Coordinates of C-alpha atoms and ligand atoms in Angstrom, one line a residue:
M1 CA 113.0 92.5 68.4
C2 CA 109.9 92.7 66.9
G3 CA 106.9 90.6 67.4
I4 CA 103.8 89.2 65.7
V5 CA 100.8 87.8 67.0
A6 CA 98.0 87.2 64.7
Y7 CA 94.5 84.5 64.9
A8 CA 92.2 83.1 62.7
G9 CA 89.3 81.7 64.9
E10 CA 85.4 82.5 65.3
N11 CA 86.1 85.2 68.5
S12 CA 86.9 88.8 67.8
A13 CA 91.0 89.0 66.7
C14 CA 91.1 91.7 69.5
P15 CA 90.8 90.6 73.0
F16 CA 93.9 88.3 71.7
L17 CA 96.0 90.4 69.5
I18 CA 96.3 93.3 72.5
Q19 CA 97.2 89.7 75.3
G20 CA 99.7 88.6 73.3
L21 CA 101.5 92.7 72.7
K22 CA 101.1 92.7 75.7
R23 CA 103.8 89.1 76.8
L24 CA 106.1 90.0 73.1
E25 CA 106.6 93.5 75.0
Y26 CA 110.2 91.5 76.8
R27 CA 111.6 91.4 73.7
G28 CA 111.7 94.9 73.8
Y29 CA 110.0 97.5 70.8
D30 CA 109.4 101.0 70.3
S31 CA 106.2 100.8 68.8
A32 CA 103.3 99.0 68.1
G33 CA 99.6 98.3 66.0
I34 CA 97.0 96.1 64.7
A35 CA 95.0 95.3 62.2
L36 CA 91.6 93.7 62.4
A37 CA 90.3 92.1 59.0
G38 CA 86.3 94.2 60.1
S39 CA 84.2 95.3 57.3
R40 CA 87.1 97.4 56.2
L41 CA 91.2 96.3 57.3
Q42 CA 91.2 99.1 60.0
I43 CA 94.5 99.1 61.0
H44 CA 95.5 101.5 64.3
K45 CA 99.4 101.8 65.5
C46 CA 101.3 104.4 67.3
K47 CA 105.0 104.7 68.7
G48 CA 105.5 104.2 72.1
R49 CA 103.9 101.7 74.2
V50 CA 100.6 98.5 74.1
S51 CA 99.0 101.4 76.7
D52 CA 99.3 103.6 74.7
L53 CA 97.6 101.7 72.3
E54 CA 95.0 100.3 73.9
G55 CA 94.4 104.0 74.5
H56 CA 94.1 104.9 71.2
L57 CA 91.6 102.3 70.7
I58 CA 88.9 103.1 72.9
S59 CA 87.6 105.8 70.8
N60 CA 87.9 102.9 67.3
E61 CA 85.4 100.5 66.4
L62 CA 86.8 97.2 66.7
E63 CA 85.1 94.5 64.5
G64 CA 86.7 91.1 63.0
Q65 CA 87.2 87.5 64.1
V66 CA 90.4 87.2 61.4
G67 CA 93.7 90.3 62.4
I68 CA 97.8 90.5 62.7
A69 CA 99.2 92.3 65.4
H70 CA 103.2 94.2 66.0
T71 CA 105.0 94.9 68.3
R72 CA 108.7 96.9 66.6
W73 CA 111.9 97.3 67.3
A74 CA 112.9 100.4 64.6
T75 CA 115.7 98.7 62.4
H76 CA 114.8 101.0 58.7
G77 CA 113.9 104.2 59.7
E78 CA 113.2 106.7 63.1
P79 CA 110.3 104.4 64.6
N80 CA 106.9 107.2 65.2
D81 CA 103.6 106.4 64.8
V82 CA 104.0 106.0 60.6
N83 CA 106.7 103.1 60.3
A84 CA 104.8 101.2 62.6
H85 CA 103.8 98.1 61.6
P86 CA 101.2 97.1 60.1
H87 CA 101.5 98.9 56.8
L88 CA 99.3 98.6 54.1
S89 CA 100.0 98.7 50.8
M90 CA 98.5 101.6 48.6
N91 CA 95.3 101.0 47.4
G92 CA 94.1 98.9 50.6
H93 CA 93.9 95.5 49.9
F94 CA 96.9 93.8 52.1
A95 CA 97.3 95.5 55.4
L96 CA 100.7 93.1 56.8
V97 CA 103.4 92.7 60.3
H98 CA 106.8 91.8 59.6
N99 CA 110.1 90.3 61.7
G100 CA 113.1 90.6 60.0
I101 CA 115.1 92.8 57.1
I102 CA 114.4 93.2 53.7
E103 CA 118.2 93.5 52.6
N104 CA 117.4 93.8 49.0
Y105 CA 114.0 97.0 49.6
A106 CA 116.3 99.6 48.2
G107 CA 115.6 98.1 44.6
L108 CA 112.5 96.7 44.6
K109 CA 111.5 99.8 46.0
A110 CA 112.6 101.3 42.9
E111 CA 111.1 99.5 40.8
L112 CA 107.5 99.8 42.6
I113 CA 107.8 103.1 42.8
R114 CA 108.8 102.7 38.7
N115 CA 105.4 101.0 38.3
G116 CA 103.2 104.2 39.9
Y117 CA 103.9 103.1 43.9
S118 CA 104.7 105.4 45.6
F119 CA 105.1 105.4 50.3
Q120 CA 104.2 107.0 53.6
S121 CA 106.7 104.9 54.9
E122 CA 111.1 104.2 55.6
T123 CA 109.9 100.9 56.3
D124 CA 111.3 97.8 54.0
T125 CA 107.8 96.1 55.4
E126 CA 106.0 98.7 53.0
V127 CA 108.2 97.3 50.3
L128 CA 107.4 94.1 50.9
V129 CA 103.3 94.5 51.4
N130 CA 103.3 96.5 47.9
L131 CA 106.2 94.1 46.1
I132 CA 102.4 91.5 46.6
E133 CA 99.6 93.7 46.1
F134 CA 101.8 94.6 42.8
F135 CA 100.7 91.2 41.9
Y136 CA 98.2 91.2 43.2
G137 CA 97.0 92.9 40.3
K138 CA 98.7 91.4 37.6
G139 CA 94.8 89.3 37.2
L140 CA 92.6 87.6 37.7
E141 CA 94.7 84.6 38.1
I142 CA 96.7 85.5 41.3
N143 CA 95.0 84.8 43.9
A144 CA 96.6 86.2 47.9
E145 CA 98.3 83.9 48.3
M146 CA 100.2 83.5 44.6
A147 CA 100.5 86.7 45.0
I148 CA 102.2 86.0 48.1
R149 CA 104.2 83.2 47.1
L150 CA 105.4 85.6 44.6
A151 CA 106.9 88.3 46.1
L152 CA 108.9 86.0 48.6
S153 CA 110.5 84.8 45.2
K154 CA 111.7 88.2 45.1
V155 CA 113.1 89.0 49.2
V156 CA 116.7 88.5 49.8
G157 CA 116.8 88.6 53.6
A158 CA 115.1 87.4 56.2
F159 CA 111.9 87.2 57.2
G160 CA 108.3 86.1 59.3
I161 CA 105.2 87.5 58.2
A162 CA 101.8 87.7 58.7
V163 CA 99.5 89.1 56.1
I164 CA 95.7 89.9 55.5
C165 CA 93.9 90.4 52.4
N166 CA 90.6 92.4 51.6
D167 CA 88.7 90.5 49.4
V168 CA 89.6 87.5 51.0
K169 CA 88.9 88.5 54.7
E170 CA 88.7 85.1 57.1
E171 CA 91.7 84.1 55.8
L172 CA 95.1 84.4 57.3
I173 CA 98.9 84.3 56.2
V174 CA 101.7 83.4 58.1
S175 CA 105.2 82.3 56.2
R176 CA 109.1 83.3 57.6
R177 CA 112.4 82.6 56.4
G178 CA 115.3 82.5 59.1
S179 CA 112.6 84.6 61.8
P180 CA 110.3 82.7 63.7
L181 CA 106.4 82.0 63.7
V182 CA 104.1 79.8 66.4
I183 CA 100.6 78.5 64.7
G184 CA 98.7 77.8 67.8
I185 CA 95.7 75.7 67.1
G186 CA 93.0 76.0 69.8
E187 CA 89.3 74.7 68.6
G188 CA 88.3 76.4 66.5
E189 CA 90.7 79.4 66.1
Y190 CA 94.7 79.1 65.0
F191 CA 96.9 81.6 67.4
V192 CA 99.9 82.6 66.0
A193 CA 102.4 84.2 67.4
S194 CA 106.6 84.3 67.3
D195 CA 107.8 82.7 69.8
A196 CA 104.8 80.1 72.1
T197 CA 104.7 83.2 74.6
P198 CA 101.6 84.7 74.2
L199 CA 100.2 80.9 73.5
V200 CA 100.1 79.4 77.3
G201 CA 97.2 79.4 78.2
Y202 CA 95.4 80.0 74.2
T203 CA 96.2 76.4 73.7
K204 CA 99.8 73.1 74.4
N205 CA 99.9 72.8 70.5
M206 CA 101.7 74.1 68.6
I207 CA 103.5 74.1 65.4
Y208 CA 106.7 76.1 64.4
L209 CA 105.6 77.0 60.9
S210 CA 109.3 75.4 59.5
D211 CA 112.0 78.1 56.3
N212 CA 110.3 78.8 53.5
D213 CA 106.3 77.7 54.1
L214 CA 103.5 79.6 53.8
A215 CA 100.2 78.8 56.3
I216 CA 96.8 80.1 54.3
I217 CA 94.8 80.1 57.9
S218 CA 90.9 80.7 58.2
K219 CA 88.9 79.3 61.4
N220 CA 88.1 76.0 60.8
S221 CA 91.3 74.6 58.4
L222 CA 95.1 75.3 58.5
I223 CA 96.6 74.9 55.0
L224 CA 100.8 73.9 55.0
K225 CA 102.7 74.0 52.2
T226 CA 105.9 74.6 50.8
E227 CA 107.4 77.2 48.4
E228 CA 106.9 75.5 45.1
D229 CA 102.9 74.9 46.4
K230 CA 103.1 71.4 47.6
P231 CA 101.5 70.3 50.3
A232 CA 104.7 71.1 53.6
S233 CA 105.2 68.4 56.7
F234 CA 105.0 69.5 59.7
R235 CA 104.6 68.5 63.7
I236 CA 102.8 68.7 66.0
S237 CA 104.5 70.0 69.4
R238 CA 102.6 69.6 73.0
V239 CA 103.9 73.0 74.9
D240 CA 103.6 72.8 78.9
R241 CA 103.3 76.0 79.8
T242 CA 102.1 77.5 82.9
I243 CA 100.2 80.8 83.7
G244 CA 103.2 81.3 86.4
E245 CA 105.5 81.4 84.1
I246 CA 105.4 84.6 82.8
E247 CA 104.2 86.1 85.2
K248 CA 105.8 88.2 88.2
G249 CA 104.3 87.5 91.2
D250 CA 105.4 88.8 93.9
F251 CA 108.6 90.1 92.8
D252 CA 109.2 93.5 91.3
H253 CA 110.5 92.6 87.6
F254 CA 111.2 89.6 86.0
M255 CA 114.9 89.7 86.3
L256 CA 113.8 89.9 90.2
K257 CA 111.6 86.8 89.5
E258 CA 114.0 84.8 87.3
I259 CA 117.2 85.4 89.5
F260 CA 114.9 83.2 92.6
E261 CA 114.7 80.5 90.0
Q262 CA 117.4 80.1 89.6
P263 CA 118.1 77.6 92.3
G264 CA 114.4 75.9 91.4
T265 CA 115.8 76.1 87.9
I266 CA 118.8 74.0 88.0
E267 CA 117.7 71.5 89.9
D268 CA 115.2 71.2 86.5
T269 CA 118.5 70.6 84.4
F270 CA 119.6 68.6 87.1
R271 CA 116.5 65.4 86.2
G272 CA 116.6 63.4 84.8
R273 CA 120.2 63.8 84.8
V274 CA 122.1 63.1 87.9
S275 CA 120.8 60.0 88.4
A276 CA 119.7 60.1 92.2
D277 CA 122.7 58.1 94.0
R278 CA 125.6 61.4 91.9
S279 CA 127.0 58.7 90.5
A280 CA 125.8 59.1 86.9
I281 CA 125.2 61.7 84.6
V282 CA 123.3 60.7 81.4
L283 CA 122.3 63.1 79.3
G284 CA 120.4 61.6 76.9
G285 CA 119.8 64.3 73.7
L286 CA 123.5 63.5 72.7
M287 CA 123.3 59.7 73.5
D288 CA 124.1 59.3 69.6
V289 CA 126.3 61.4 68.9
F290 CA 128.5 60.9 71.9
P291 CA 130.8 58.3 70.2
A292 CA 131.4 61.4 67.7
I293 CA 132.0 63.4 70.5
L294 CA 133.9 61.5 72.2
K295 CA 137.0 60.7 68.8
A296 CA 136.3 65.2 68.3
K297 CA 140.0 66.9 67.6
R298 CA 138.2 70.2 69.0
I299 CA 135.2 71.1 70.1
I300 CA 134.0 75.2 69.0
L301 CA 131.7 77.2 71.0
I302 CA 130.0 80.2 69.3
G303 CA 127.5 81.6 71.1
C304 CA 126.6 85.5 71.8
G305 CA 126.1 88.1 74.1
T306 CA 126.0 86.5 78.0
S307 CA 125.8 83.0 75.4
W308 CA 129.0 83.7 75.1
H309 CA 130.7 83.8 78.3
A310 CA 128.7 80.7 78.8
A311 CA 130.8 79.1 76.3
L312 CA 134.1 80.7 77.9
V313 CA 133.1 79.0 81.1
G314 CA 133.1 75.5 79.4
E315 CA 136.3 75.3 77.5
Y316 CA 137.3 76.4 80.5
L317 CA 135.7 73.3 81.8
I318 CA 136.1 71.1 78.9
E319 CA 139.8 71.1 78.8
T320 CA 141.0 70.9 82.4
Y321 CA 139.0 67.6 83.1
A322 CA 137.7 66.0 79.6
R323 CA 141.1 67.8 78.1
I324 CA 140.2 68.3 74.4
P325 CA 141.1 71.1 72.4
V326 CA 138.5 74.2 72.7
E327 CA 137.3 77.1 70.9
V328 CA 135.3 79.7 71.7
E329 CA 134.0 81.7 69.2
Y330 CA 130.8 85.3 68.9
A331 CA 130.1 83.1 66.2
S332 CA 129.3 86.4 63.9
E333 CA 132.8 86.5 63.9
F334 CA 133.1 82.4 63.0
R335 CA 130.7 83.2 60.4
Y336 CA 131.9 85.5 58.0
R337 CA 135.7 83.7 59.1
N338 CA 136.0 81.1 56.7
P339 CA 137.7 79.1 59.3
I340 CA 139.0 75.7 59.1
L341 CA 136.9 73.3 60.2
T342 CA 136.6 69.5 59.7
A343 CA 134.6 66.1 60.0
D344 CA 136.8 65.4 63.6
D345 CA 135.1 68.9 65.0
V346 CA 132.2 69.3 67.0
V347 CA 130.3 72.3 67.1
I348 CA 128.1 73.6 69.4
A349 CA 126.0 76.7 69.9
I350 CA 124.6 78.2 72.8
S351 CA 121.9 79.9 73.1
Q352 CA 119.1 80.9 75.2
S353 CA 115.5 81.1 72.5
G354 CA 117.2 79.2 69.7
E355 CA 116.4 81.8 67.3
T356 CA 119.6 84.4 67.6
S357 CA 120.8 85.2 63.6
D358 CA 124.5 84.8 64.3
T359 CA 124.5 82.0 66.0
L360 CA 122.4 79.7 62.8
V361 CA 124.0 80.8 60.3
A362 CA 127.4 80.1 62.0
L363 CA 125.9 76.5 62.7
R364 CA 124.2 76.5 58.7
M365 CA 127.8 77.1 57.5
A366 CA 129.7 73.9 59.6
R367 CA 127.3 71.4 58.6
E368 CA 127.8 72.4 55.2
R369 CA 131.6 72.4 55.9
G370 CA 131.5 68.3 57.2
A371 CA 131.4 69.3 61.4
T372 CA 128.9 67.1 63.5
I373 CA 127.2 70.7 65.1
L374 CA 124.6 70.3 68.3
G375 CA 123.4 73.1 70.7
V376 CA 122.8 73.4 73.2
C377 CA 118.8 76.0 73.9
N378 CA 116.3 76.9 75.7
V379 CA 113.6 76.9 73.7
V380 CA 112.0 74.3 72.8
G381 CA 111.6 73.9 69.2
S382 CA 113.2 76.5 68.3
S383 CA 115.3 77.4 65.2
I384 CA 119.2 76.4 67.0
A385 CA 117.0 73.2 68.6
R386 CA 115.7 72.1 65.6
E387 CA 118.3 71.8 63.0
T388 CA 121.5 70.1 65.0
D389 CA 122.4 66.5 64.7
A390 CA 121.7 66.7 68.4
G391 CA 121.9 68.5 71.8
V392 CA 121.0 69.3 75.3
Y393 CA 117.2 71.4 76.1
T394 CA 118.7 73.3 79.7
H395 CA 114.7 73.5 80.4
A396 CA 115.1 76.9 83.0
G397 CA 111.7 77.9 81.8
I398 CA 110.4 81.2 79.4
E399 CA 112.3 83.5 80.8
I400 CA 110.7 87.0 79.8
G401 CA 113.9 89.9 81.5
V402 CA 116.1 91.4 78.8
A403 CA 119.2 90.6 80.4
S404 CA 119.6 87.3 80.6
T405 CA 120.2 84.2 84.5
K406 CA 117.9 81.7 84.8
A407 CA 118.6 80.5 81.3
Y408 CA 122.8 81.6 81.9
T409 CA 123.0 79.4 85.3
A410 CA 120.9 76.9 83.2
Q411 CA 124.1 76.7 79.9
V412 CA 127.1 76.7 82.5
T413 CA 124.5 73.3 83.9
V414 CA 124.8 71.9 80.9
L415 CA 128.4 72.7 80.0
T416 CA 129.7 71.2 83.2
L417 CA 127.6 67.7 83.1
F418 CA 128.8 67.9 80.4
A419 CA 132.3 68.4 80.4
I420 CA 132.4 65.8 83.4
K421 CA 130.7 63.2 80.9
L422 CA 133.3 64.2 78.7
A423 CA 136.5 63.4 81.1
F424 CA 134.9 60.0 83.3
A425 CA 134.9 58.5 79.6
K426 CA 137.6 59.7 78.3
G427 CA 139.4 58.0 80.8
E428 CA 140.5 61.3 82.4
L429 CA 138.9 61.5 86.0
T430 CA 139.0 58.8 88.7
V431 CA 135.8 58.0 90.0
E432 CA 136.1 59.3 92.9
L433 CA 135.8 63.3 91.0
Y434 CA 133.2 62.1 89.1
H435 CA 131.2 61.5 92.2
E436 CA 132.8 64.4 94.5
I437 CA 131.7 66.9 91.2
I438 CA 128.8 65.2 90.4
S439 CA 128.1 66.1 93.9
E440 CA 128.7 69.6 94.6
L441 CA 126.9 70.0 91.7
A442 CA 123.8 68.8 92.9
D443 CA 124.7 70.9 95.9
V444 CA 124.9 74.1 93.8
P445 CA 120.7 74.8 94.2
A446 CA 121.1 75.5 97.6
K447 CA 124.1 77.3 98.2
I448 CA 122.5 79.9 95.3
N449 CA 119.5 79.4 97.9
T450 CA 121.9 80.6 101.3
I451 CA 123.6 83.9 98.2
L452 CA 119.7 85.0 97.9
S453 CA 118.8 84.9 101.6
G454 CA 121.6 87.8 101.4
H455 CA 120.2 89.7 99.1
N456 CA 119.7 93.1 101.0
K457 CA 122.4 92.8 102.3
I458 CA 123.7 93.2 98.8
K459 CA 121.0 95.9 97.7
E460 CA 122.7 97.9 100.8
I461 CA 126.5 97.8 99.0
A462 CA 124.6 97.6 95.7
A463 CA 123.0 102.5 97.2
K464 CA 126.8 102.8 97.8
Y465 CA 127.9 102.3 94.1
K466 CA 124.9 103.3 92.5
G467 CA 126.2 106.7 91.1
A468 CA 129.1 105.5 89.6
T469 CA 129.8 105.9 85.7
N470 CA 132.0 103.5 85.3
A471 CA 133.2 100.2 86.9
L472 CA 136.1 98.2 85.9
Y473 CA 135.6 93.5 87.1
L474 CA 138.3 91.0 86.9
G475 CA 138.9 87.5 87.8
R476 CA 141.0 84.0 87.0
G477 CA 140.1 81.4 85.7
L478 CA 136.4 79.9 84.9
L479 CA 136.1 83.0 87.2
F480 CA 137.3 85.1 84.0
P481 CA 134.2 84.6 81.8
V482 CA 131.7 85.3 85.7
A483 CA 133.8 88.4 85.6
L484 CA 132.8 89.7 82.4
E485 CA 129.5 88.4 82.5
G486 CA 128.7 91.1 85.6
A487 CA 130.3 93.4 84.3
L488 CA 127.6 93.2 80.5
K489 CA 124.3 92.4 83.5
L490 CA 125.8 96.2 85.6
K491 CA 126.2 97.4 82.4
E492 CA 122.8 96.5 79.9
I493 CA 120.6 97.5 81.8
S494 CA 121.9 100.1 84.6
Y495 CA 123.7 101.8 81.1
I496 CA 126.7 102.5 83.8
H497 CA 129.8 101.0 81.8
A498 CA 131.4 98.2 82.7
E499 CA 134.7 96.4 81.3
G500 CA 135.5 93.3 82.1
Y501 CA 139.0 92.0 82.3
A502 CA 141.0 89.4 83.2
A503 CA 142.8 90.3 86.4
G504 CA 146.5 89.7 84.9
E505 CA 145.5 91.8 82.6
M506 CA 145.3 94.4 84.5
K507 CA 149.2 96.3 84.3
H508 CA 148.2 96.2 80.8
G509 CA 145.8 98.8 81.0
P510 CA 143.1 98.9 82.6
I511 CA 145.5 100.2 86.0
A512 CA 144.8 103.2 83.7
L513 CA 141.7 103.5 85.3
V514 CA 141.9 102.8 88.9
D515 CA 141.2 106.0 90.7
D516 CA 139.0 107.1 94.1
N517 CA 135.8 107.0 91.7
L518 CA 136.3 103.3 90.6
P519 CA 134.4 101.0 91.4
V520 CA 136.4 97.2 91.3
V521 CA 134.4 94.6 91.2
V522 CA 137.1 91.0 91.8
V523 CA 135.8 88.2 92.1
A524 CA 138.1 86.1 94.8
P525 CA 137.2 83.0 96.2
K526 CA 139.1 81.0 97.4
D527 CA 140.7 78.8 94.9
H528 CA 144.0 77.6 93.0
Y529 CA 144.6 81.4 92.1
Y530 CA 143.1 83.0 95.2
E531 CA 147.1 84.3 95.6
K532 CA 147.1 85.7 92.9
I533 CA 144.0 87.5 92.9
V534 CA 144.8 88.9 95.8
S535 CA 148.3 90.7 94.1
N536 CA 145.3 92.5 91.9
I537 CA 143.6 92.9 94.6
Q538 CA 146.7 94.7 96.7
E539 CA 147.8 97.0 93.4
V540 CA 144.3 98.6 92.7
K541 CA 144.1 99.5 96.9
A542 CA 147.3 101.1 96.4
R543 CA 146.0 103.3 93.5
K544 CA 142.4 103.7 96.1
G545 CA 140.4 102.0 93.6
N546 CA 136.9 101.8 95.2
L547 CA 136.7 97.3 95.9
I548 CA 134.4 94.6 96.1
A549 CA 134.8 91.1 96.3
V550 CA 133.0 87.8 95.7
V551 CA 134.4 85.6 98.6
T552 CA 134.3 82.6 100.0
E553 CA 132.3 82.0 102.8
G554 CA 134.9 83.2 106.0
D555 CA 137.6 85.2 104.3
L556 CA 138.7 87.5 107.0
I557 CA 141.8 88.6 105.2
L558 CA 140.3 89.6 101.9
K559 CA 137.7 91.5 103.7
E560 CA 139.3 93.8 105.7
M561 CA 141.9 94.5 102.4
V562 CA 138.4 95.5 100.4
N563 CA 135.8 98.2 101.0
D564 CA 132.5 95.6 100.4
V565 CA 132.7 91.9 100.1
F566 CA 129.5 89.4 98.2
E567 CA 130.4 85.4 99.9
I568 CA 129.5 82.6 98.6
P569 CA 129.4 79.2 100.3
E570 CA 133.2 76.9 99.7
S571 CA 132.2 74.9 97.0
H572 CA 134.5 72.8 94.7
P573 CA 136.8 75.5 91.8
A574 CA 133.8 73.4 88.4
V575 CA 131.5 74.7 90.3
T576 CA 132.1 78.4 91.6
P577 CA 131.3 80.3 88.4
L578 CA 127.3 79.2 89.2
L579 CA 127.9 80.9 93.0
A580 CA 129.7 83.4 91.9
I581 CA 127.3 85.0 89.5
V582 CA 124.7 84.8 91.6
P583 CA 126.1 88.3 94.2
L584 CA 126.1 89.8 90.5
Q585 CA 123.4 89.5 88.9
L586 CA 121.3 90.6 92.4
F587 CA 124.5 94.1 92.6
A588 CA 123.2 95.0 88.5
Y589 CA 119.6 94.8 89.4
Y590 CA 119.6 97.0 92.1
I591 CA 122.1 99.5 91.7
A592 CA 119.6 99.3 87.9
V593 CA 116.4 99.8 90.1
L594 CA 117.9 102.8 92.4
R595 CA 119.5 104.6 89.5
G596 CA 115.0 104.6 87.7
C597 CA 116.5 101.9 85.3
N598 CA 113.7 100.0 82.9
V599 CA 115.1 96.7 83.7
D600 CA 113.6 94.5 82.1
Q601 CA 113.2 95.9 79.1
P602 CA 117.1 98.1 78.7
R603 CA 117.3 100.5 76.0
N604 CA 117.5 99.4 72.6
L605 CA 118.2 95.8 74.0
A606 CA 115.8 93.0 72.2
K607 CA 115.7 89.2 74.3
S608 CA 116.2 87.2 70.7
V609 CA 117.7 89.5 68.2
T610 CA 116.3 87.3 64.6
V611 CA 119.1 90.0 62.4
E612 CA 121.9 90.1 61.9
Ligands
LIG701 C1 122.3 89.5 77.9 C2 121.3 89.0 77.0 C3 122.5 88.7 75.2 C4 121.5 87.8 74.7 C5 122.1 86.7 73.6 C6 122.3 86.1 73.3 O1 121.6 89.4 79.6 O2 120.5 88.1 77.6 O3 123.5 89.0 75.2 O4 122.9 86.6 75.3 O5 121.9 88.4 72.5 O6 120.7 84.7 72.8 P1 120.5 84.2 73.1 O7 121.4 82.8 73.8 O8 119.1 84.0 72.4 O9 121.5 83.5 71.9

């Protein structure tokens, strides 16, 4: 999704802006651009990568201590040089970069055309920059800040914007509604970005701008105001991220690095939450609301994509162990279907970024209807984290690969801790089983290390299936969501069409697809569904499907029966989802690499989906 960086300070803006754009590449984009407030507003932009933009810059003079820059993920108008941001207003007074969508842009554009404005691009962003200039031209008493405020009051939709003005070259103005912006505080300089990644190494002190607030920034001052032009309240957060977290190190791709980080990230998720003697779970972030959760008549888990898959694992765990009814909903459906909610409901949003538009809006709707709203987020200080009554951070660290891996296992870890703690507090779990599952959870990192040590074998198997055009993933019970997630990983990074199915559903349709061309990946460790899933495997085998199974180490029966196996260590069923997904992540990764795909930035996808 689009990315913004901006700078105002005593140094040249360009180096930070270019490096910032590179650090935002992971979000997915198709064009890039930069504007600097030098002796005049200079804009350079082009379709393609940030490196293409850099090539373009060499031949140009780059001066300016205030600047804005952008990576665009096309919404209004195709990816090309003209539609790329920044956009300049018709009379050259303002340059603007914008994340989000201006929903009423067509009406505003028509009004501006009636007032003599013409447009170069097809974007909603050019409408906004001209609207600002239109108000600016209304009279001497309207300065740049007031013009921006007036323009934003006319806008319906979501935005994060950064604006520079030809007449006030030392000033940068930023604002947001629905699309995040973070301001980094340096010494004699301020940095702005759409997430904290570009700011790492420049400052640890950051302000997450609140919806509808405006920040007026120059090298020596930062003023935050509300949309009513009153001083805005804010909090400076300390964000302790290291450069190592945002670099690939010895790995070929961020996705591979993040898959290999999982033993460590799962330990980070446990840290402080599982007592040293493995006898208790402490979820500090839920302390105040825990009594309300225990009394809940229903828990509703909402999320999108991979986070929705984590929610499905959560559903099985909470219902199985804590015996509280759970519903799982796509946030995009939940927000529009007028759900029945009461004060007895607890709604939990699962989101890596904490900024996914559908999830955020669904959560606000649940709050308005009286439900207790909680969040399971990875990004500290994100919108969902700030807007919920309470929550649990997953602590997986910055996830840069667009395909979620370590954030997913961290989400599942949190949901497992939550389910087990809830079950014990409700008296649904014996102390022995409570301790056993905690202990099993604590052993997961070592077991994932064992799986990762077999990565070469998984690569060899991937080579056999890299030419596939379709794939079917099957699982049962807690491992059905793992099949869904395995299929999603394959499809999003290798572009092979893959479907996840509950294995019992196979006979009701997908079996028609099975022939000797179709790889069928079955998640089949030794659990209480084992006999059933072996029958499903037999059905595929009878139709000559190419079977690949995730099996418990030493399962000779399945090894004989299927074409290839991914072995995982034996474990308690409650923690098996955390193990079973790892070979499927690696399988998808190696297939995508062997097919020459851009693993970290798959086509058309964005890391943080801040528009609906
Ligand atoms: C898939 C993936 C997406 C996200 C989804 C929700 O690998 O990453 O499906 O899971 O866009 O994003 P978050 O978790 O940030 O709300």
